[in-house]
């Protein structure tokens, strides 16, 4: 089959890109190896930057982000037994929204399917060919085991960290810039009321914890654990004990734990984001550790740039924006890489941390919270740098 843009991956990046392209009169096909049900029910991130909410509102003025989502005007950093609030609107005039990624996906899937988008589930990309030509192709296998070739004017890899499009662009799937971390997050979903009004990022002598939320009835919490931790090795009682010991000063509201998972920590940026008639967005292009919630927001920022570049290329035959895509996207990507690494290293306890390291971290946190410049730096990054 033939289309103008072949989008591999129906996550937030791929779906939003298909919308922005359709808006510019550019037809696309979106494929994903997962089923619709799996896409809509995988629990991922929960925080949307101001710019992400502005875009979702522009796409659909009735978006549930504004009704079901919850605006958060600050976070708390806790260390040495004290909480310090970072007041986002007061510092930078922006906020963030708590609205789970899978809800964004439900909204976007309904919207795209309602608009007649060619969107195919259970279709696995196996190879991308001829990106140096003006007719690149995506070779795929359908759920029924049939082979299907999609010929396009441009191929977009929005297919996550195990991207099939990436090796066609970078030469092999691992070429890029990597960093590993000596810890991970143990995450839970619990049926309980919120333990605090705003998110708490806590640096404690026993390690990091994050008290987040999902809704008035469901809460998301994380604590630092070993990278090889087994999510089933702890009893509910042990989980609550660990969490509680890491947020001294707050009594957590406990409830049944109905989901648990271990999230790995990695930083990665592919060494090429575009080659010929193919480009990468989102996790296919980069991975950030979760602290600071930049992953989905960064993917959506990539897409805003790429949509503009594809519009110029495919409707006006103007190559300037697509030639500049990698460099322009990289600027934000590396700012987000720095922010995610910085929040991670400032708040977590390395396995070999000395007393010096603990006190230095407290000094670092203090220089942020006791300075308006420090708090503004954090607030600007957390709520998202403006898209230019
Ligand atoms: C959540 C995840 C994050 O990484 C973060 O910084 C804040 C919130 C969450 O899943 O709720």
mmCIF file of C-alpha atoms and ligand atoms in Angstrom:
data_model
loop_
_atom_site.group_PDB
_atom_site.id
_atom_site.type_symbol
_atom_site.label_atom_id
_atom_site.label_comp_id
_atom_site.label_asym_id
_atom_site.label_seq_id
_atom_site.Cartn_x
_atom_site.Cartn_y
_atom_site.Cartn_z
ATOM 1 C CA UNK A 1 0.000 0.000 0.000
ATOM 2 C CA UNK A 2 0.989 3.593 -0.514
ATOM 3 C CA UNK A 3 0.721 6.621 1.759
ATOM 4 C CA UNK A 4 2.489 9.917 2.219
ATOM 5 C CA UNK A 5 3.850 9.369 5.736
ATOM 6 C CA UNK A 6 4.307 5.930 7.296
ATOM 7 C CA UNK A 7 4.261 6.292 11.089
ATOM 8 C CA UNK A 8 5.543 3.300 13.026
ATOM 9 C CA UNK A 9 4.108 3.368 16.569
ATOM 10 C CA UNK A 10 0.712 4.441 17.925
ATOM 11 C CA UNK A 11 1.948 5.980 21.169
ATOM 12 C CA UNK A 12 1.434 9.655 22.038
ATOM 13 C CA UNK A 13 4.076 10.733 19.489
ATOM 14 C CA UNK A 14 2.752 8.738 16.518
ATOM 15 C CA UNK A 15 -0.896 9.571 17.156
ATOM 16 C CA UNK A 16 -0.347 13.290 17.685
ATOM 17 C CA UNK A 17 1.857 13.408 14.574
ATOM 18 C CA UNK A 18 -0.895 11.796 12.490
ATOM 19 C CA UNK A 19 -3.291 14.466 13.727
ATOM 20 C CA UNK A 20 -0.952 17.392 12.953
ATOM 21 C CA UNK A 21 -0.238 15.960 9.494
ATOM 22 C CA UNK A 22 -3.947 15.466 8.754
ATOM 23 C CA UNK A 23 -4.479 19.085 9.793
ATOM 24 C CA UNK A 24 -1.999 20.077 7.087
ATOM 25 C CA UNK A 25 -3.762 17.886 4.533
ATOM 26 C CA UNK A 26 -1.081 15.175 4.615
ATOM 27 C CA UNK A 27 -2.331 11.596 4.646
ATOM 28 C CA UNK A 28 -0.572 9.000 6.824
ATOM 29 C CA UNK A 29 -0.804 5.414 8.002
ATOM 30 C CA UNK A 30 -0.067 4.562 11.632
ATOM 31 C CA UNK A 31 0.868 0.984 12.528
ATOM 32 C CA UNK A 32 1.530 -0.584 15.923
ATOM 33 C CA UNK A 33 2.393 -4.143 16.831
ATOM 34 C CA UNK A 34 0.218 -3.938 19.961
ATOM 35 C CA UNK A 35 -3.551 -4.268 20.172
ATOM 36 C CA UNK A 36 -5.708 -1.241 20.912
ATOM 37 C CA UNK A 37 -6.545 -2.714 24.295
ATOM 38 C CA UNK A 38 -2.895 -3.099 25.259
ATOM 39 C CA UNK A 39 -2.090 0.475 24.185
ATOM 40 C CA UNK A 40 -4.999 1.845 26.209
ATOM 41 C CA UNK A 41 -4.210 -0.074 29.376
ATOM 42 C CA UNK A 42 -0.442 0.084 29.827
ATOM 43 C CA UNK A 43 0.308 2.272 32.844
ATOM 44 C CA UNK A 44 2.957 4.865 32.058
ATOM 45 C CA UNK A 45 3.755 8.426 33.082
ATOM 46 C CA UNK A 46 1.331 10.870 34.647
ATOM 47 C CA UNK A 47 2.554 14.440 34.305
ATOM 48 C CA UNK A 48 1.860 16.737 31.348
ATOM 49 C CA UNK A 49 3.810 19.944 30.825
ATOM 50 C CA UNK A 50 1.941 23.191 30.184
ATOM 51 C CA UNK A 51 2.920 23.120 26.470
ATOM 52 C CA UNK A 52 1.636 19.547 26.114
ATOM 53 C CA UNK A 53 -1.730 20.556 27.607
ATOM 54 C CA UNK A 54 -1.858 23.630 25.342
ATOM 55 C CA UNK A 55 -1.351 21.361 22.318
ATOM 56 C CA UNK A 56 -3.939 18.777 23.463
ATOM 57 C CA UNK A 57 -6.405 21.627 24.017
ATOM 58 C CA UNK A 58 -5.708 23.027 20.543
ATOM 59 C CA UNK A 59 -6.298 19.548 19.085
ATOM 60 C CA UNK A 60 -9.555 19.089 21.004
ATOM 61 C CA UNK A 61 -11.002 22.049 22.951
ATOM 62 C CA UNK A 62 -13.145 19.569 24.937
ATOM 63 C CA UNK A 63 -10.174 17.391 25.924
ATOM 64 C CA UNK A 64 -10.701 15.510 29.168
ATOM 65 C CA UNK A 65 -7.330 16.870 30.353
ATOM 66 C CA UNK A 66 -9.241 19.965 31.437
ATOM 67 C CA UNK A 67 -12.037 18.053 33.181
ATOM 68 C CA UNK A 68 -10.577 14.756 34.415
ATOM 69 C CA UNK A 69 -6.978 16.019 34.633
ATOM 70 C CA UNK A 70 -5.789 17.855 37.712
ATOM 71 C CA UNK A 71 -3.716 21.041 37.488
ATOM 72 C CA UNK A 72 -0.725 21.040 39.830
ATOM 73 C CA UNK A 73 0.772 24.393 40.713
ATOM 74 C CA UNK A 74 3.780 23.035 42.548
ATOM 75 C CA UNK A 75 5.755 20.110 43.911
ATOM 76 C CA UNK A 76 7.450 19.526 47.208
ATOM 77 C CA UNK A 77 11.126 18.666 47.571
ATOM 78 C CA UNK A 78 11.753 16.963 50.892
ATOM 79 C CA UNK A 79 15.177 16.433 52.483
ATOM 80 C CA UNK A 80 16.659 16.409 55.972
ATOM 81 C CA UNK A 81 13.136 15.992 57.330
ATOM 82 C CA UNK A 82 11.738 19.210 55.861
ATOM 83 C CA UNK A 83 9.495 19.941 52.892
ATOM 84 C CA UNK A 84 10.097 22.843 50.510
ATOM 85 C CA UNK A 85 7.452 23.860 47.985
ATOM 86 C CA UNK A 86 8.321 24.932 44.446
ATOM 87 C CA UNK A 87 5.522 27.303 43.380
ATOM 88 C CA UNK A 88 5.323 26.995 39.580
ATOM 89 C CA UNK A 89 2.890 29.819 38.642
ATOM 90 C CA UNK A 90 4.530 32.197 41.136
ATOM 91 C CA UNK A 91 7.967 31.518 39.670
ATOM 92 C CA UNK A 92 7.375 30.991 35.958
ATOM 93 C CA UNK A 93 3.646 31.550 35.314
ATOM 94 C CA UNK A 94 3.141 27.947 34.197
ATOM 95 C CA UNK A 95 1.733 24.715 35.698
ATOM 96 C CA UNK A 96 1.650 20.983 34.994
ATOM 97 C CA UNK A 97 -1.314 18.602 34.779
ATOM 98 C CA UNK A 98 -1.683 15.209 36.323
ATOM 99 C CA UNK A 99 -3.322 13.154 33.591
ATOM 100 C CA UNK A 100 -2.194 9.595 32.891
ATOM 101 C CA UNK A 101 -0.560 8.809 29.554
ATOM 102 C CA UNK A 102 -3.006 5.981 28.826
ATOM 103 C CA UNK A 103 -5.855 8.489 29.076
ATOM 104 C CA UNK A 104 -4.090 10.676 26.493
ATOM 105 C CA UNK A 105 -3.873 7.550 24.336
ATOM 106 C CA UNK A 106 -7.560 6.722 24.733
ATOM 107 C CA UNK A 107 -8.471 10.295 23.752
ATOM 108 C CA UNK A 108 -6.148 10.371 20.748
ATOM 109 C CA UNK A 109 -7.147 6.911 19.488
ATOM 110 C CA UNK A 110 -10.850 7.828 19.625
ATOM 111 C CA UNK A 111 -10.170 11.133 17.910
ATOM 112 C CA UNK A 112 -8.010 9.687 15.116
ATOM 113 C CA UNK A 113 -10.279 6.723 14.455
ATOM 114 C CA UNK A 114 -13.279 9.064 14.444
ATOM 115 C CA UNK A 115 -11.529 11.199 11.829
ATOM 116 C CA UNK A 116 -10.984 8.169 9.588
ATOM 117 C CA UNK A 117 -7.243 7.786 10.220
ATOM 118 C CA UNK A 118 -5.767 4.608 8.707
ATOM 119 C CA UNK A 119 -4.572 3.083 11.975
ATOM 120 C CA UNK A 120 -3.631 -0.594 12.126
ATOM 121 C CA UNK A 121 -3.087 -2.604 15.267
ATOM 122 C CA UNK A 122 -1.195 -5.890 15.429
ATOM 123 C CA UNK A 123 1.048 -4.872 12.529
ATOM 124 C CA UNK A 124 4.756 -5.366 13.221
ATOM 125 C CA UNK A 125 7.377 -3.428 11.277
ATOM 126 C CA UNK A 126 10.266 -5.735 10.430
ATOM 127 C CA UNK A 127 12.474 -3.549 8.251
ATOM 128 C CA UNK A 128 12.771 -0.090 6.733
ATOM 129 C CA UNK A 129 14.308 0.211 3.266
ATOM 130 C CA UNK A 130 15.453 2.833 0.771
ATOM 131 C CA UNK A 131 15.383 5.878 3.051
ATOM 132 C CA UNK A 132 17.940 7.484 0.719
ATOM 133 C CA UNK A 133 15.344 7.480 -2.042
ATOM 134 C CA UNK A 134 12.093 9.422 -2.314
ATOM 135 C CA UNK A 135 10.134 6.165 -1.888
ATOM 136 C CA UNK A 136 11.152 4.675 1.441
ATOM 137 C CA UNK A 137 9.333 1.497 2.481
ATOM 138 C CA UNK A 138 8.301 -0.181 5.707
ATOM 139 C CA UNK A 139 8.088 -3.966 5.555
ATOM 140 C CA UNK A 140 5.563 -5.364 8.015
ATOM 141 C CA UNK A 141 3.836 -8.525 9.165
ATOM 142 C CA UNK A 142 0.172 -8.417 10.160
ATOM 143 C CA UNK A 143 -1.365 -10.266 13.095
ATOM 144 C CA UNK A 144 -2.719 -12.812 10.585
ATOM 145 C CA UNK A 145 0.853 -13.488 9.434
ATOM 146 C CA UNK A 146 0.545 -11.707 6.109
ATOM 147 C CA UNK A 147 3.307 -9.530 4.727
ATOM 148 C CA UNK A 148 2.399 -5.948 3.984
ATOM 149 C CA UNK A 149 4.707 -3.341 2.449
ATOM 150 C CA UNK A 150 3.975 0.332 3.033
ATOM 151 C CA UNK A 151 5.511 2.693 0.515
ATOM 152 C CA UNK A 152 5.662 6.333 1.576
ATOM 153 C CA UNK A 153 7.250 9.716 0.946
ATOM 154 C CA UNK A 154 8.616 9.706 4.491
ATOM 155 C CA UNK A 155 8.949 7.185 7.341
ATOM 156 C CA UNK A 156 8.710 8.174 11.018
ATOM 157 C CA UNK A 157 9.972 5.962 13.843
ATOM 158 C CA UNK A 158 7.688 6.600 16.822
ATOM 159 C CA UNK A 159 8.145 2.999 17.872
ATOM 160 C CA UNK A 160 9.731 3.296 21.281
ATOM 161 C CA UNK A 161 13.037 2.264 22.764
ATOM 162 C CA UNK A 162 13.242 -0.979 20.774
ATOM 163 C CA UNK A 163 12.653 0.905 17.541
ATOM 164 C CA UNK A 164 12.825 -0.970 14.232
ATOM 165 C CA UNK A 165 13.187 2.310 12.331
ATOM 166 C CA UNK A 166 16.249 3.402 14.353
ATOM 167 C CA UNK A 167 18.793 0.980 12.836
ATOM 168 C CA UNK A 168 17.831 2.144 9.323
ATOM 169 C CA UNK A 169 18.773 5.685 10.389
ATOM 170 C CA UNK A 170 21.754 5.162 12.675
ATOM 171 C CA UNK A 171 23.287 2.059 11.084
ATOM 172 C CA UNK A 172 22.717 -0.116 14.147
ATOM 173 C CA UNK A 173 20.227 -0.080 16.964
ATOM 174 C CA UNK A 174 22.694 0.844 19.712
ATOM 175 C CA UNK A 175 24.716 3.693 18.226
ATOM 176 C CA UNK A 176 24.251 6.734 20.387
ATOM 177 C CA UNK A 177 25.004 8.150 23.803
ATOM 178 C CA UNK A 178 24.225 6.024 26.857
ATOM 179 C CA UNK A 179 24.209 6.232 30.609
ATOM 180 C CA UNK A 180 23.110 3.589 33.090
ATOM 181 C CA UNK A 181 22.196 4.177 36.753
ATOM 182 C CA UNK A 182 22.828 1.889 39.698
ATOM 183 C CA UNK A 183 19.162 1.931 40.800
ATOM 184 C CA UNK A 184 15.579 1.639 39.564
ATOM 185 C CA UNK A 185 12.081 2.529 40.796
ATOM 186 C CA UNK A 186 9.699 0.156 42.486
ATOM 187 C CA UNK A 187 6.297 1.547 41.444
ATOM 188 C CA UNK A 188 2.872 0.775 42.882
ATOM 189 C CA UNK A 189 -0.741 1.670 42.221
ATOM 190 C CA UNK A 190 -2.878 1.653 45.334
ATOM 191 C CA UNK A 191 -6.555 2.178 45.975
ATOM 192 C CA UNK A 192 -6.364 4.944 48.545
ATOM 193 C CA UNK A 193 -7.022 8.667 48.873
ATOM 194 C CA UNK A 194 -4.105 11.050 48.194
ATOM 195 C CA UNK A 195 -1.547 11.306 50.999
ATOM 196 C CA UNK A 196 -0.662 14.888 50.091
ATOM 197 C CA UNK A 197 -2.132 17.602 47.869
ATOM 198 C CA UNK A 198 0.923 17.821 45.636
ATOM 199 C CA UNK A 199 3.663 15.423 44.532
ATOM 200 C CA UNK A 200 6.438 14.832 47.051
ATOM 201 C CA UNK A 201 9.982 14.140 45.814
ATOM 202 C CA UNK A 202 11.818 12.902 48.895
ATOM 203 C CA UNK A 203 15.550 12.471 49.399
ATOM 204 C CA UNK A 204 15.894 10.393 52.577
ATOM 205 C CA UNK A 205 18.782 8.595 54.276
ATOM 206 C CA UNK A 206 17.216 5.304 53.085
ATOM 207 C CA UNK A 207 16.894 6.412 49.462
ATOM 208 C CA UNK A 208 14.460 8.264 47.229
ATOM 209 C CA UNK A 209 10.658 8.088 47.171
ATOM 210 C CA UNK A 210 8.055 9.860 45.040
ATOM 211 C CA UNK A 211 4.477 10.217 46.223
ATOM 212 C CA UNK A 212 2.387 10.802 43.108
ATOM 213 C CA UNK A 213 -1.303 10.415 42.269
ATOM 214 C CA UNK A 214 -3.616 9.169 39.572
ATOM 215 C CA UNK A 215 -7.106 10.163 40.717
ATOM 216 C CA UNK A 216 -8.998 10.863 43.950
ATOM 217 C CA UNK A 217 -9.261 7.064 44.432
ATOM 218 C CA UNK A 218 -5.963 5.775 43.012
ATOM 219 C CA UNK A 219 -2.433 6.785 43.969
ATOM 220 C CA UNK A 220 0.925 6.129 42.280
ATOM 221 C CA UNK A 221 4.026 5.864 44.458
ATOM 222 C CA UNK A 222 7.617 4.912 43.762
ATOM 223 C CA UNK A 223 10.697 4.128 45.794
ATOM 224 C CA UNK A 224 14.288 3.665 44.772
ATOM 225 C CA UNK A 225 15.323 -0.003 44.548
ATOM 226 C CA UNK A 226 18.074 -2.156 43.059
ATOM 227 C CA UNK A 227 17.967 -2.468 39.225
ATOM 228 C CA UNK A 228 17.450 -6.236 39.482
ATOM 229 C CA UNK A 229 14.721 -6.045 42.174
ATOM 230 C CA UNK A 230 11.893 -8.562 41.803
ATOM 231 C CA UNK A 231 8.539 -6.723 42.031
ATOM 232 C CA UNK A 232 6.950 -9.781 43.650
ATOM 233 C CA UNK A 233 9.565 -10.261 46.351
ATOM 234 C CA UNK A 234 8.015 -7.814 48.846
ATOM 235 C CA UNK A 235 4.809 -8.169 50.838
ATOM 236 C CA UNK A 236 2.374 -5.240 50.853
ATOM 237 C CA UNK A 237 3.408 -4.575 54.428
ATOM 238 C CA UNK A 238 7.084 -4.378 53.437
ATOM 239 C CA UNK A 239 6.248 -2.014 50.578
ATOM 240 C CA UNK A 240 4.358 0.365 52.899
ATOM 241 C CA UNK A 241 7.120 0.185 55.483
ATOM 242 C CA UNK A 242 9.730 1.091 52.857
ATOM 243 C CA UNK A 243 7.676 3.940 51.420
ATOM 244 C CA UNK A 244 6.774 5.311 54.838
ATOM 245 C CA UNK A 245 10.396 5.281 56.040
ATOM 246 C CA UNK A 246 11.346 7.431 53.068
ATOM 247 C CA UNK A 247 8.871 10.264 53.582
ATOM 248 C CA UNK A 248 9.409 11.142 57.224
ATOM 249 C CA UNK A 249 6.922 13.828 58.251
ATOM 250 C CA UNK A 250 3.982 12.486 56.224
ATOM 251 C CA UNK A 251 1.708 9.620 57.211
ATOM 252 C CA UNK A 252 0.889 7.777 54.017
ATOM 253 C CA UNK A 253 -2.716 6.720 53.458
ATOM 254 C CA UNK A 254 -2.498 3.019 52.741
ATOM 255 C CA UNK A 255 -4.788 0.866 50.632
ATOM 256 C CA UNK A 256 -4.700 -2.349 48.616
ATOM 257 C CA UNK A 257 -1.818 -2.451 46.131
ATOM 258 C CA UNK A 258 -3.209 -3.631 42.795
ATOM 259 C CA UNK A 259 -0.217 -3.138 40.544
ATOM 260 C CA UNK A 260 3.536 -3.225 41.041
ATOM 261 C CA UNK A 261 6.397 -2.841 38.603
ATOM 262 C CA UNK A 262 10.111 -2.065 38.453
ATOM 263 C CA UNK A 263 11.148 0.786 36.117
ATOM 264 C CA UNK A 264 14.682 0.795 34.792
ATOM 265 C CA UNK A 265 16.766 3.949 34.658
ATOM 266 C CA UNK A 266 18.624 4.766 31.489
ATOM 267 C CA UNK A 267 19.674 7.824 29.548
ATOM 268 C CA UNK A 268 20.060 7.461 25.789
ATOM 269 C CA UNK A 269 20.181 9.681 22.722
ATOM 270 C CA UNK A 270 20.549 8.170 19.244
ATOM 271 C CA UNK A 271 23.484 9.627 17.338
ATOM 272 C CA UNK A 272 21.328 10.399 14.296
ATOM 273 C CA UNK A 273 17.689 11.507 14.452
ATOM 274 C CA UNK A 274 17.099 11.773 10.739
ATOM 275 C CA UNK A 275 18.600 10.348 7.592
ATOM 276 C CA UNK A 276 17.192 10.937 4.117
ATOM 277 C CA UNK A 277 13.458 10.287 4.177
ATOM 278 C CA UNK A 278 13.225 8.918 7.728
ATOM 279 C CA UNK A 279 13.266 10.461 11.206
ATOM 280 C CA UNK A 280 12.940 9.388 14.847
ATOM 281 C CA UNK A 281 10.723 10.870 17.584
ATOM 282 C CA UNK A 282 10.123 10.046 21.250
ATOM 283 C CA UNK A 283 11.642 6.978 22.893
ATOM 284 C CA UNK A 284 12.898 5.737 19.517
ATOM 285 C CA UNK A 285 15.204 8.774 19.530
ATOM 286 C CA UNK A 286 15.951 9.050 23.248
ATOM 287 C CA UNK A 287 15.255 7.695 26.722
ATOM 288 C CA UNK A 288 15.341 9.653 29.980
ATOM 289 C CA UNK A 289 15.209 8.342 33.538
ATOM 290 C CA UNK A 290 11.707 8.970 34.930
ATOM 291 C CA UNK A 291 12.560 11.555 37.628
ATOM 292 C CA UNK A 292 10.990 14.816 36.476
ATOM 293 C CA UNK A 293 8.529 13.165 34.060
ATOM 294 C CA UNK A 294 10.077 14.381 30.837
ATOM 295 C CA UNK A 295 9.585 11.268 28.620
ATOM 296 C CA UNK A 296 6.176 11.773 27.029
ATOM 297 C CA UNK A 297 6.471 15.557 27.015
ATOM 298 C CA UNK A 298 9.760 15.394 25.144
ATOM 299 C CA UNK A 299 8.246 12.994 22.599
ATOM 300 C CA UNK A 300 5.439 15.470 21.943
ATOM 301 C CA UNK A 301 7.918 18.346 21.582
ATOM 302 C CA UNK A 302 9.804 16.310 18.923
ATOM 303 C CA UNK A 303 6.539 15.790 17.087
ATOM 304 C CA UNK A 304 5.686 19.496 17.002
ATOM 305 C CA UNK A 305 9.012 20.185 15.275
ATOM 306 C CA UNK A 306 8.760 17.228 12.910
ATOM 307 C CA UNK A 307 5.170 18.035 11.894
ATOM 308 C CA UNK A 308 6.244 21.518 10.863
ATOM 309 C CA UNK A 309 9.224 20.153 8.930
ATOM 310 C CA UNK A 310 7.142 17.512 7.114
ATOM 311 C CA UNK A 311 4.529 20.065 6.201
ATOM 312 C CA UNK A 312 7.197 22.256 4.562
ATOM 313 C CA UNK A 313 8.787 19.260 2.848
ATOM 314 C CA UNK A 314 5.659 17.535 1.613
ATOM 315 C CA UNK A 315 3.428 20.479 0.722
ATOM 316 C CA UNK A 316 5.998 23.068 -0.425
ATOM 317 C CA UNK A 317 8.972 20.892 -1.303
ATOM 318 C CA UNK A 318 10.986 23.012 1.150
ATOM 319 C CA UNK A 319 13.774 20.936 2.742
ATOM 320 C CA UNK A 320 15.170 23.528 5.133
ATOM 321 C CA UNK A 321 13.175 22.535 8.227
ATOM 322 C CA UNK A 322 13.709 18.808 7.785
ATOM 323 C CA UNK A 323 17.436 19.441 7.283
ATOM 324 C CA UNK A 324 17.425 21.325 10.599
ATOM 325 C CA UNK A 325 15.179 18.877 12.506
ATOM 326 C CA UNK A 326 17.914 16.842 14.198
ATOM 327 C CA UNK A 327 19.819 19.865 15.401
ATOM 328 C CA UNK A 328 16.779 21.727 16.599
ATOM 329 C CA UNK A 329 15.265 18.718 18.373
ATOM 330 C CA UNK A 330 18.647 17.937 19.969
ATOM 331 C CA UNK A 331 18.740 21.217 21.836
ATOM 332 C CA UNK A 332 15.611 20.426 23.822
ATOM 333 C CA UNK A 333 16.522 16.725 24.090
ATOM 334 C CA UNK A 334 19.826 17.514 25.776
ATOM 335 C CA UNK A 335 18.238 20.052 28.120
ATOM 336 C CA UNK A 336 15.747 17.361 29.131
ATOM 337 C CA UNK A 337 18.561 14.815 29.422
ATOM 338 C CA UNK A 338 20.371 17.153 31.770
ATOM 339 C CA UNK A 339 17.259 17.929 33.837
ATOM 340 C CA UNK A 340 16.319 14.242 34.219
ATOM 341 C CA UNK A 341 19.896 13.279 35.140
ATOM 342 C CA UNK A 342 20.144 16.228 37.559
ATOM 343 C CA UNK A 343 16.870 15.501 39.390
ATOM 344 C CA UNK A 344 17.852 11.838 39.521
ATOM 345 C CA UNK A 345 21.351 12.385 40.882
ATOM 346 C CA UNK A 346 20.289 15.107 43.328
ATOM 347 C CA UNK A 347 17.487 13.039 44.855
ATOM 348 C CA UNK A 348 18.679 9.398 44.806
ATOM 349 C CA UNK A 349 21.234 7.633 46.964
ATOM 350 C CA UNK A 350 23.985 5.873 45.014
ATOM 351 C CA UNK A 351 24.844 2.419 46.434
ATOM 352 C CA UNK A 352 28.399 3.589 47.213
ATOM 353 C CA UNK A 353 27.382 7.011 48.612
ATOM 354 C CA UNK A 354 29.556 8.301 51.439
ATOM 355 C CA UNK A 355 28.542 10.679 54.209
ATOM 356 C CA UNK A 356 30.193 13.409 52.154
ATOM 357 C CA UNK A 357 27.885 12.586 49.244
ATOM 358 C CA UNK A 358 24.761 12.758 51.456
ATOM 359 C CA UNK A 359 25.732 16.135 52.851
ATOM 360 C CA UNK A 360 26.731 17.463 49.431
ATOM 361 C CA UNK A 361 23.293 16.455 48.082
ATOM 362 C CA UNK A 362 21.610 18.282 50.957
ATOM 363 C CA UNK A 363 23.769 21.319 50.114
ATOM 364 C CA UNK A 364 22.706 21.084 46.488
ATOM 365 C CA UNK A 365 19.016 20.793 47.391
ATOM 366 C CA UNK A 366 19.355 23.702 49.807
ATOM 367 C CA UNK A 367 20.965 25.897 47.167
ATOM 368 C CA UNK A 368 17.955 25.191 44.931
ATOM 369 C CA UNK A 369 15.130 25.696 47.442
ATOM 370 C CA UNK A 370 16.644 28.700 49.242
ATOM 371 C CA UNK A 371 17.236 30.660 46.063
ATOM 372 C CA UNK A 372 14.555 32.132 43.825
ATOM 373 C CA UNK A 373 16.895 31.613 40.871
ATOM 374 C CA UNK A 374 17.303 27.957 41.871
ATOM 375 C CA UNK A 375 13.574 27.373 42.283
ATOM 376 C CA UNK A 376 12.881 29.160 38.985
ATOM 377 C CA UNK A 377 15.418 26.996 37.162
ATOM 378 C CA UNK A 378 13.662 23.874 38.417
ATOM 379 C CA UNK A 379 10.155 25.245 37.742
ATOM 380 C CA UNK A 380 11.057 26.313 34.210
ATOM 381 C CA UNK A 381 12.361 22.856 33.344
ATOM 382 C CA UNK A 382 9.601 20.935 35.156
ATOM 383 C CA UNK A 383 6.730 22.860 33.535
ATOM 384 C CA UNK A 384 8.544 22.686 30.183
ATOM 385 C CA UNK A 385 10.608 25.149 28.201
ATOM 386 C CA UNK A 386 8.579 27.014 25.598
ATOM 387 C CA UNK A 387 8.584 25.518 22.084
ATOM 388 C CA UNK A 388 10.012 28.030 19.647
HETATM 389 C C1 LIG B 1 5.150 10.416 37.906
HETATM 390 C C2 LIG B 1 6.319 9.955 37.340
HETATM 391 C C3 LIG B 1 7.441 10.737 37.370
HETATM 392 O O1 LIG B 1 8.586 10.315 36.824
HETATM 393 C C4 LIG B 1 7.442 11.987 37.964
HETATM 394 O O2 LIG B 1 8.573 12.720 37.992
HETATM 395 C C5 LIG B 1 6.278 12.443 38.513
HETATM 396 C C6 LIG B 1 5.131 11.654 38.477
HETATM 397 C C7 LIG B 1 3.952 9.563 37.894
HETATM 398 O O3 LIG B 1 3.984 8.487 37.285
HETATM 399 O O4 LIG B 1 2.960 9.940 38.517
#
